[in-house]
XYZ file of C-alpha atoms in Angstrom:
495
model
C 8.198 -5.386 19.892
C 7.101 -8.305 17.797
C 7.293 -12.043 19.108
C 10.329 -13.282 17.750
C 12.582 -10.097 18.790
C 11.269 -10.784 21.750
C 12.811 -14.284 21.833
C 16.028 -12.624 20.219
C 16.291 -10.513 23.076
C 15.154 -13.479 25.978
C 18.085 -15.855 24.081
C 20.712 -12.830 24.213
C 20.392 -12.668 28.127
C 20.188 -16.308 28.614
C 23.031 -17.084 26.542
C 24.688 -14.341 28.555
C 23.622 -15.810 32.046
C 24.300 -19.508 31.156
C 28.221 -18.641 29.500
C 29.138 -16.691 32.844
C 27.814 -20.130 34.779
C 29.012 -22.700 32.708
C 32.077 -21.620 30.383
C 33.945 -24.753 29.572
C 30.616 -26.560 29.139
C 31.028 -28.086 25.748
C 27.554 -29.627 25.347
C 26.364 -26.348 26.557
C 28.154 -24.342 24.758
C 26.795 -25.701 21.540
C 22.961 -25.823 22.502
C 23.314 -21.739 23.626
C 25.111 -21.594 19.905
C 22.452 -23.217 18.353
C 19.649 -21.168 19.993
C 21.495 -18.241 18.943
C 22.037 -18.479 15.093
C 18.123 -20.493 15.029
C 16.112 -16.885 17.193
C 18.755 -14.770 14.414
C 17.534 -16.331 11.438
C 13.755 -16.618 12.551
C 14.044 -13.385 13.143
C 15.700 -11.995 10.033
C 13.892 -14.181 7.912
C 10.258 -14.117 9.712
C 10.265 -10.552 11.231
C 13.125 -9.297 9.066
C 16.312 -6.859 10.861
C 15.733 -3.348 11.522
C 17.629 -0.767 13.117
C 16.157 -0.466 16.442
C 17.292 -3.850 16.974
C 20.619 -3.058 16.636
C 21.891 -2.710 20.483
C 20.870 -6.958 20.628
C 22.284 -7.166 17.123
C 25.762 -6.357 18.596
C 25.330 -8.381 22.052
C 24.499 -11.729 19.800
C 27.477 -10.673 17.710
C 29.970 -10.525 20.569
C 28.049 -13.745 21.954
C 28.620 -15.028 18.667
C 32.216 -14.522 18.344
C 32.761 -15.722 21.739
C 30.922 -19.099 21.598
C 33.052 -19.568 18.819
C 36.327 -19.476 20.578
C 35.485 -21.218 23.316
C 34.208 -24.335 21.389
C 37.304 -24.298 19.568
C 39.502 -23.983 22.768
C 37.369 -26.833 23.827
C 38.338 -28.936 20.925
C 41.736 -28.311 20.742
C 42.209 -28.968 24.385
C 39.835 -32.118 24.255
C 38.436 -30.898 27.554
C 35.006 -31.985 28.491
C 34.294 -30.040 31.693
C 31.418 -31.179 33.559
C 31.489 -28.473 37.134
C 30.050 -25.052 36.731
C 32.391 -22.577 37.723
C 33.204 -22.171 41.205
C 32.640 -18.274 41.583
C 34.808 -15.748 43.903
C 34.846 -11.601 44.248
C 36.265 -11.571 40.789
C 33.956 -13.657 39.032
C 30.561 -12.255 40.435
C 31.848 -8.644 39.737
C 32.942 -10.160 36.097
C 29.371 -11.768 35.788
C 27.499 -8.634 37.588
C 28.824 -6.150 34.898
C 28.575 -8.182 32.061
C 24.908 -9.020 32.761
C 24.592 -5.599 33.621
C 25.717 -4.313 29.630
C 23.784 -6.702 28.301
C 20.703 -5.828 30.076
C 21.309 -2.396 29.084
C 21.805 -3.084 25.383
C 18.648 -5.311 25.622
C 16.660 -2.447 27.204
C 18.078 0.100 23.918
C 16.178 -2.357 22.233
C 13.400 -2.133 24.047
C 12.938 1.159 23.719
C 13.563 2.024 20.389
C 11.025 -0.720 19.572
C 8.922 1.114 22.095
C 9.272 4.391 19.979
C 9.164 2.702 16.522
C 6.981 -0.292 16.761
C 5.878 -2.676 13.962
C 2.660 -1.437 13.837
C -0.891 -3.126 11.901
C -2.489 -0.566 9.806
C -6.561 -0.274 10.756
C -8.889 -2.035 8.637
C -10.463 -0.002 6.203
C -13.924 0.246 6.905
C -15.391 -0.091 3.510
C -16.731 -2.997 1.492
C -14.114 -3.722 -1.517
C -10.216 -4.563 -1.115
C -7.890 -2.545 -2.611
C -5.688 -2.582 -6.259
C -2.956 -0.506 -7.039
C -0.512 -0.213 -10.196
C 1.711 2.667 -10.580
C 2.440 4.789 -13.425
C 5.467 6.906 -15.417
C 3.925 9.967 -16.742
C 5.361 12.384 -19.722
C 3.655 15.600 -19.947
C 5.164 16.510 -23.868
C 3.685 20.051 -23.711
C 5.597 21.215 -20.418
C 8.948 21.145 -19.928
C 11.109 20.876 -16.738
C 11.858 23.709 -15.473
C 14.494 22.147 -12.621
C 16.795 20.163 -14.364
C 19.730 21.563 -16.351
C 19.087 19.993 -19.815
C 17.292 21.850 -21.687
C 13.995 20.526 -23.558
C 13.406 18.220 -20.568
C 9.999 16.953 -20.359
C 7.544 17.680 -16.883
C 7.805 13.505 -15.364
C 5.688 12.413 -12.768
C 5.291 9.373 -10.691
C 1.431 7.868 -9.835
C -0.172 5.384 -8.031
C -3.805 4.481 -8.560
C -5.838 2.927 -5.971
C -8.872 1.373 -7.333
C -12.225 -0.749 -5.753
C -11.285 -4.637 -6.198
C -14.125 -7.474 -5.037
C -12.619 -9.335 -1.731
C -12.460 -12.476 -3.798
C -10.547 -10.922 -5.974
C -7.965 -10.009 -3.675
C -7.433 -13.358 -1.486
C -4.373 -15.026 -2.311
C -3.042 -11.951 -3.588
C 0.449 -10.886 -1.615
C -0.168 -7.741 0.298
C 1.699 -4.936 -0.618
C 4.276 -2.922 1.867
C 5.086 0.759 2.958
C 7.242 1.640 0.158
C 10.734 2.773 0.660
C 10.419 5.994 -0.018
C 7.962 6.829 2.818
C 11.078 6.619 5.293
C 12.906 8.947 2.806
C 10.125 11.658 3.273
C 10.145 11.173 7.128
C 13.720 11.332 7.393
C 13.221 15.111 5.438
C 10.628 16.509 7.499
C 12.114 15.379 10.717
C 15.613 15.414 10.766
C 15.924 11.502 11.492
C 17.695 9.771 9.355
C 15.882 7.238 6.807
C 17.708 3.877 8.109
C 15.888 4.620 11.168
C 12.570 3.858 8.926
C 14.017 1.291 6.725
C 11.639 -1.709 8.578
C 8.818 0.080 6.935
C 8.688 -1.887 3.901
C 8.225 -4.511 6.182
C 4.713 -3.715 6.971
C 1.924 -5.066 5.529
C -0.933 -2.403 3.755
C -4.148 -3.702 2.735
C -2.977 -3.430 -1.013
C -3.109 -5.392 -3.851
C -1.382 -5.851 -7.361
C -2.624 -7.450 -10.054
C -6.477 -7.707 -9.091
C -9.596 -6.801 -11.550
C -11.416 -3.556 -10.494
C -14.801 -4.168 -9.015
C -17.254 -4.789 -11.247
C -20.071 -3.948 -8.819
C -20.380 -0.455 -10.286
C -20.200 0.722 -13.797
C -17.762 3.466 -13.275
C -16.506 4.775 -9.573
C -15.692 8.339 -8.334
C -12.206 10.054 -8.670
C -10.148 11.156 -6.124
C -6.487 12.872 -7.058
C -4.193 13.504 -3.882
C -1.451 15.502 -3.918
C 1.585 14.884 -0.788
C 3.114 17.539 1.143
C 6.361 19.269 0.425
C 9.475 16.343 1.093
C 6.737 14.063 1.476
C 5.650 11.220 -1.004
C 2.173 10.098 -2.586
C 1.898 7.175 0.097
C 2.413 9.521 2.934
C -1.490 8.751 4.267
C -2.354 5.417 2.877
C -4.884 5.034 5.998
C -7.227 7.338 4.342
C -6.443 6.631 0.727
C -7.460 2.939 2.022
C -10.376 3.989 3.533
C -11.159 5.905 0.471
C -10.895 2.762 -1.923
C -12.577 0.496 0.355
C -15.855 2.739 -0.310
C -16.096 2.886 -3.773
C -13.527 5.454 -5.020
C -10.644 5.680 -7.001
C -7.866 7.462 -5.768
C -4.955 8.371 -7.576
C -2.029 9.587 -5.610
C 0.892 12.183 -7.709
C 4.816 12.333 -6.680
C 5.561 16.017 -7.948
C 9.730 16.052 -8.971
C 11.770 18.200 -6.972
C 9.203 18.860 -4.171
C 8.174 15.371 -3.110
C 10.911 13.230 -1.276
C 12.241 11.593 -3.418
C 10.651 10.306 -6.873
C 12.387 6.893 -8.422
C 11.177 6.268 -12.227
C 10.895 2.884 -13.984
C 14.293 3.391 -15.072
C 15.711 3.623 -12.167
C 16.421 7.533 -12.789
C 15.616 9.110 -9.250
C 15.009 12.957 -8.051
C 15.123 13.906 -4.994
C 13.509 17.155 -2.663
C 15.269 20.488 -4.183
C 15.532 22.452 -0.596
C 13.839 26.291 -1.308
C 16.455 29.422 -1.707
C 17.363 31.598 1.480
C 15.135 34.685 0.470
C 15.412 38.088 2.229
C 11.914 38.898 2.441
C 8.418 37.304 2.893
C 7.389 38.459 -0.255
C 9.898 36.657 -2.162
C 9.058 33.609 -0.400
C 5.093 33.865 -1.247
C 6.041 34.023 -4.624
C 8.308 31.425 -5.215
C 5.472 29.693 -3.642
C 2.910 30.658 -6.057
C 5.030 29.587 -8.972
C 5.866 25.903 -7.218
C 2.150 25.262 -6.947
C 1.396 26.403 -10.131
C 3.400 23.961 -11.493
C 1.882 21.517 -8.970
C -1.514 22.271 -9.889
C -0.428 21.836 -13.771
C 0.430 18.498 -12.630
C -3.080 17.825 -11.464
C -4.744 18.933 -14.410
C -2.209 17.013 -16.463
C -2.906 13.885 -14.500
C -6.834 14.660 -14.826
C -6.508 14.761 -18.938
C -4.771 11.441 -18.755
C -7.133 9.705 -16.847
C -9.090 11.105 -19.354
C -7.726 9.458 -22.015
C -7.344 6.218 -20.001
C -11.026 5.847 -19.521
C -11.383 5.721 -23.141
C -8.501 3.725 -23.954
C -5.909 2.367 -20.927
C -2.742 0.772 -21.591
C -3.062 -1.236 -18.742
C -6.459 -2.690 -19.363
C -7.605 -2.135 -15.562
C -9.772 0.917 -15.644
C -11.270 1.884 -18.939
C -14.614 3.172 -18.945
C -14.583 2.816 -14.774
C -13.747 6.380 -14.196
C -16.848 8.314 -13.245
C -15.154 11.680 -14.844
C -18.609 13.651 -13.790
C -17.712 13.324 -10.010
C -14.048 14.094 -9.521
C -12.737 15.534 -6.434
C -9.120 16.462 -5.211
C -7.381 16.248 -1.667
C -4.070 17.155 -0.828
C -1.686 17.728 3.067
C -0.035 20.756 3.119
C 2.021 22.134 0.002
C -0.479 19.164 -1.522
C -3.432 21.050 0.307
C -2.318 24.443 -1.276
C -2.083 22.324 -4.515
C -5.962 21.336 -4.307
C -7.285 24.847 -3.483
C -5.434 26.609 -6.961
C -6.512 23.152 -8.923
C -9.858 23.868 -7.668
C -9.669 27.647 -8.787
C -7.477 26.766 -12.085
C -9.756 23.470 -13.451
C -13.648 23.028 -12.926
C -13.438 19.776 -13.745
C -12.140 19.119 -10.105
C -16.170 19.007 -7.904
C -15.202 19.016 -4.960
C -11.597 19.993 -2.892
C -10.063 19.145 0.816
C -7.713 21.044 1.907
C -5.380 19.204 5.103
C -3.622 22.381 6.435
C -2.232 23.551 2.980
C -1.701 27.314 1.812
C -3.195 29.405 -0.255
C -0.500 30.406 -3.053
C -1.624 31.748 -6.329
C -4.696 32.926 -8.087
C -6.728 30.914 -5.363
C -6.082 33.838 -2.944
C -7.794 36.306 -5.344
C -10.246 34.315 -7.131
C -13.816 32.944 -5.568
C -13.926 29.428 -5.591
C -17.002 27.654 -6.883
C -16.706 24.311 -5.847
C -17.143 22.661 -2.438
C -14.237 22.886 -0.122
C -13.107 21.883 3.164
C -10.226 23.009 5.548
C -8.995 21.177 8.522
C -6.681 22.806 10.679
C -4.553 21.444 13.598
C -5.043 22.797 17.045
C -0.843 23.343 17.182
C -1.035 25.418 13.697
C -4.411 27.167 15.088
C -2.628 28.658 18.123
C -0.525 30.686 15.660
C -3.345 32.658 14.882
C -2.997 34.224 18.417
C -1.037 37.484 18.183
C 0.072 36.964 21.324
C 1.638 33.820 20.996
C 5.186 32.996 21.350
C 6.256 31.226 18.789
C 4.822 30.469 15.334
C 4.403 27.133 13.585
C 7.101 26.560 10.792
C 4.016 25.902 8.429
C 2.498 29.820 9.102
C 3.255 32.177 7.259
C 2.360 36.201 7.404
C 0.252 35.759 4.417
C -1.879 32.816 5.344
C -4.429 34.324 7.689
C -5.606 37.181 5.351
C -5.948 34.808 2.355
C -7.700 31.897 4.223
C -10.207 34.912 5.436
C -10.525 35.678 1.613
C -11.080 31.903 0.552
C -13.357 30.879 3.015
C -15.741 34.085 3.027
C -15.538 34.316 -0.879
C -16.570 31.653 -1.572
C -19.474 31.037 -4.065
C -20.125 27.437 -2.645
C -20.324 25.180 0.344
C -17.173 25.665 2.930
C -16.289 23.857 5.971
C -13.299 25.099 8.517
C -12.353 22.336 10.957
C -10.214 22.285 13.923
C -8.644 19.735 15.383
C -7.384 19.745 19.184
C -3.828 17.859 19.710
C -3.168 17.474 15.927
C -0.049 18.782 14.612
C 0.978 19.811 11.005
C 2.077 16.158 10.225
C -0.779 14.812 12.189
C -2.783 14.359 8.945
C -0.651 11.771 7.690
C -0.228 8.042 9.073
C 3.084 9.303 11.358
C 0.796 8.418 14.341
C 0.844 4.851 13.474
C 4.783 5.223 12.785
C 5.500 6.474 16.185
C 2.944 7.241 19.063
C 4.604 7.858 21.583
C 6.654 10.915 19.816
C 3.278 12.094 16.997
C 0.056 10.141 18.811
C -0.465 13.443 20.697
C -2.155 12.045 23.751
C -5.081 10.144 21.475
C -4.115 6.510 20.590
C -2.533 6.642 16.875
C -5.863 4.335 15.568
C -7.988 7.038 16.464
C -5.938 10.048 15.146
C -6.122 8.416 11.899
C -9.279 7.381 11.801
C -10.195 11.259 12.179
C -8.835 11.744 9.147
C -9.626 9.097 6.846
C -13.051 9.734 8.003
C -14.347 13.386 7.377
C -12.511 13.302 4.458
C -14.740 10.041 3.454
C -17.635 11.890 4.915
C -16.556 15.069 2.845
C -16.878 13.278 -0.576
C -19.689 11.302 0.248
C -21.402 14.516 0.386
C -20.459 15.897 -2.511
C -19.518 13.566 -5.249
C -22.165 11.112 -4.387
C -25.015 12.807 -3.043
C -25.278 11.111 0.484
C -26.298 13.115 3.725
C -23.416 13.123 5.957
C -24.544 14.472 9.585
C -20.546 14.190 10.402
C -21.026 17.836 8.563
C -23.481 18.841 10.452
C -22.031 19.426 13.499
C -19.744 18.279 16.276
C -19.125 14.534 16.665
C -19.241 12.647 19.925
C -17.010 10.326 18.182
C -14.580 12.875 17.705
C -14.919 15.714 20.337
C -11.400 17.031 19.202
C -12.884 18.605 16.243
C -14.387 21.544 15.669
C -16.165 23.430 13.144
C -15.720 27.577 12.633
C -18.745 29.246 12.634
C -17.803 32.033 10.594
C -15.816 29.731 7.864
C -18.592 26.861 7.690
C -21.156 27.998 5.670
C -23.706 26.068 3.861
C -24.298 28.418 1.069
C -25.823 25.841 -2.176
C -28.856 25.012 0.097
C -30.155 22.406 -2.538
C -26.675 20.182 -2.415
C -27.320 20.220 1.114
């Protein structure tokens, strides 16, 4: 709970305690009035309103309403009552339950801020500050498969994260969790998105507007890909963390299986829920085509920055984009969309994989690029044939074609578990919520896992640097641990 809903909350009760006391106080009656519209509008206007303050929304409203009639009683009577009010049985049961409501209201307050809090991302860790612009794309030679009109063009939505000097970026406003973040989590949880509305209230460490770095000639590229009713700023920790070391990171909204994707023209598309299918098979391939077309978005957004580097429209990155050292990272449906880009595109060096499938020609086709997998603990215990229940995210498929992927595999592989994560561990939900997603670590720390193998990941492999977070198990981060039989070093020299 910030500071001034604190005082929101404190004023509530005291206005509360001092009408009971003193109700035909006139003098008093307009300094608790006073104290209550001034902590409302610091609040609104400093902290802005959010929904989990709503239970002391409605006590300052009835407080509100009330103060108002009684100064105007006062007025019209021309009463100026100096006594407090001598109390009997009736007016300390009267006082009792009315404290009692609003103490109860304040404490819904309480809580929900408790299980929502306005949180403060973690710093990034790197040396540069962070630019963004975002970016309609038109892909002429597909067309859209999901919309009724025929001839429709593939759209996408993009952001691009790029390296900006720290000069650069003071003075610059910060930019916030977009809206469309609580659209996603609303989706995947059931809850619905006014709950998360406050996000947009939260400061990233993002700028607009800034010059890229010039400390480097050209930087690393990173494309990253969002689960299924998820959007591209699902895990800005680690896109963040990314940046702040030197990378470029470009994150894609894919129409009709992201959350919700709003174009400059104020056009929006939202998450088209799968078919009911009768058998498993069905399912696994509708799944293959949906990240086929994912993957085509990938390569599509590859050839563009492409183009860009030679000639941008938005004279930010031209000739930045280090095109020999691009890697691609995706959660979930996003993860299954960086294993068949990997498979489908060689341009792509290098792939991380955050608990995604394996849909496609991926399953059947040895990969020849680096790759890494990190599992959650709760999706691991599926593997267990005797276990009870199934995460929603396994699938009979899965285990035989991770076995093929990982033990085909003409290059370096790395299979990591992590203890206490859960499917949507691997995004910043932590941060959103830790006492329901934290999972017994504090939400800091289960990004920062995160954010940094897949740092340590790259490094490796798209610029060269020993990493002995790939090694081995961390003392840092005794939760995770690598497979022996899927973490194989197999290109000795890159090692």
């Amino acid at each position: 709970m910030r500071i001034l809903e604190w005082v929101l909350v404190l004023v509530t009760v005291a206005a509360t305690l001092l009408m009971l006391v003193f109700p035909k106080r006139r003098a008093m009656t307009v300094g608790i009035l006073s104290a209550l519209v001034l902590a409302v509008l610091l609040h609104g206007l400093i902290n802005s309103f959010r929904v989990q303050m709503i239970p002391t929304y409605l006590v300052g409203f009835v407080l509100f309403i009330m103060l108002i009639i009684q100064l105007m009683k006062s007025y019209r009577s021309g009463r100026y009552v100096q006594s407090a009010q001598k109390f009997n049985r009736r007016s300390w049961i009267k006082m009792t339950l009315a404290s009692i409501m609003v103490l109860a209201f304040s404490a819904g307050s309480f809580i929900l801020t408790w299980l929502l809090p306005a949180f403060t991302m973690p710093e990034p860790t790197g040396t540069f500050a962070i630019g963004t612009f975002s970016q309609h794309l038109v892909d002429e030679s597909r067309e859209e498969t999901k919309t009724p009109e025929a001839g429709d063009k593939r759209e996408l939505m993009i952001n691009v994260w790029y390296p900006v000097d720290q000069k650069a970026a003071q003075g610059l406003p910060l930019e916030h969790y977009p809206s469309e973040l609580g659209e996603a989590i609303s989706l995947v949880f059931g809850i619905p998105s006014q709950v998360f509305s406050y996000l947009d209230t939260i400061p990233t460490h993002v700028v607009k507007g800034a010059e890229m770095s010039a400390v480097h000639s050209n930087y690393p590229v990173l494309l990253f890909s969002p689960g299924i009713r998820s959007a591209r700023f699902q895990s800005m920790t680690m896109i963040e963390e990314l940046v702040s070391h030197g990378y470029i990171v470009v994150g894609i909204d894919h129409p009709y299986t992201s959350a919700r994707v709003t174009f400059p023209d104020g056009r929006a598309v939202s998450y088209e829920a799968d078919p009911d299918f009768a058998t498993s098979e069905e399912l696994y391939q509708y799944n293959v085509e949906g990240i086929g077309i994912r993957a085509a978005d990938a390569r599509f957004v590859l050839d563009t920055l492409t183009q860009w580097n030679s000639h941008d429209p938005n004279q930010l990155i031209e000739g930045k984009l280090d095109l020999d050292h691009v890697g691609i990272m995706g959660h979930s449906y996003g993860g299954a969309t960086t294993a068949e880009a990997l498979v489908q595109d060689e341009r792509f060096q290098a792939g991380l994989s955050l608990e995604g499938g394996f849909w496609g020609t991926v399953s059947t086709t040895a990969l020849k690029q680096p790759f890494m997998y990190i599992m959650s603990g709760g999706t691991a215990k599926s593997f267990d044939p005797n276990a009870s229940s199934k995460e929603k995210v396994f699938y009979p498929e899965f285990e035989p074609d991770l076995d093929r992927v990982m033990t085909s595999s003409l290059n370096d592989t790395y299979y990591l578990t992590v203890e206490n994560f859960f499917h949507q561990s691997f995004t910043d939900i932590s941060l959103i919520s830790p006492k329901m997603f934290a999972r017994g670590m504090k939400p800091e720390h289960n990004v920062d896992i995160t954010r940094t193998y897949a740092l340590a990941f790259f490094d490796r492999y798209l610029k060269g640097e020993e990493q002995p977070l790939l090694q081995g198990s961390s003392v840092k981060f005794p939760e995770a641990t690598y497979d022996a039989q899927y973490t194989k070093i197999r290109n000795e020299q890159a090692q």
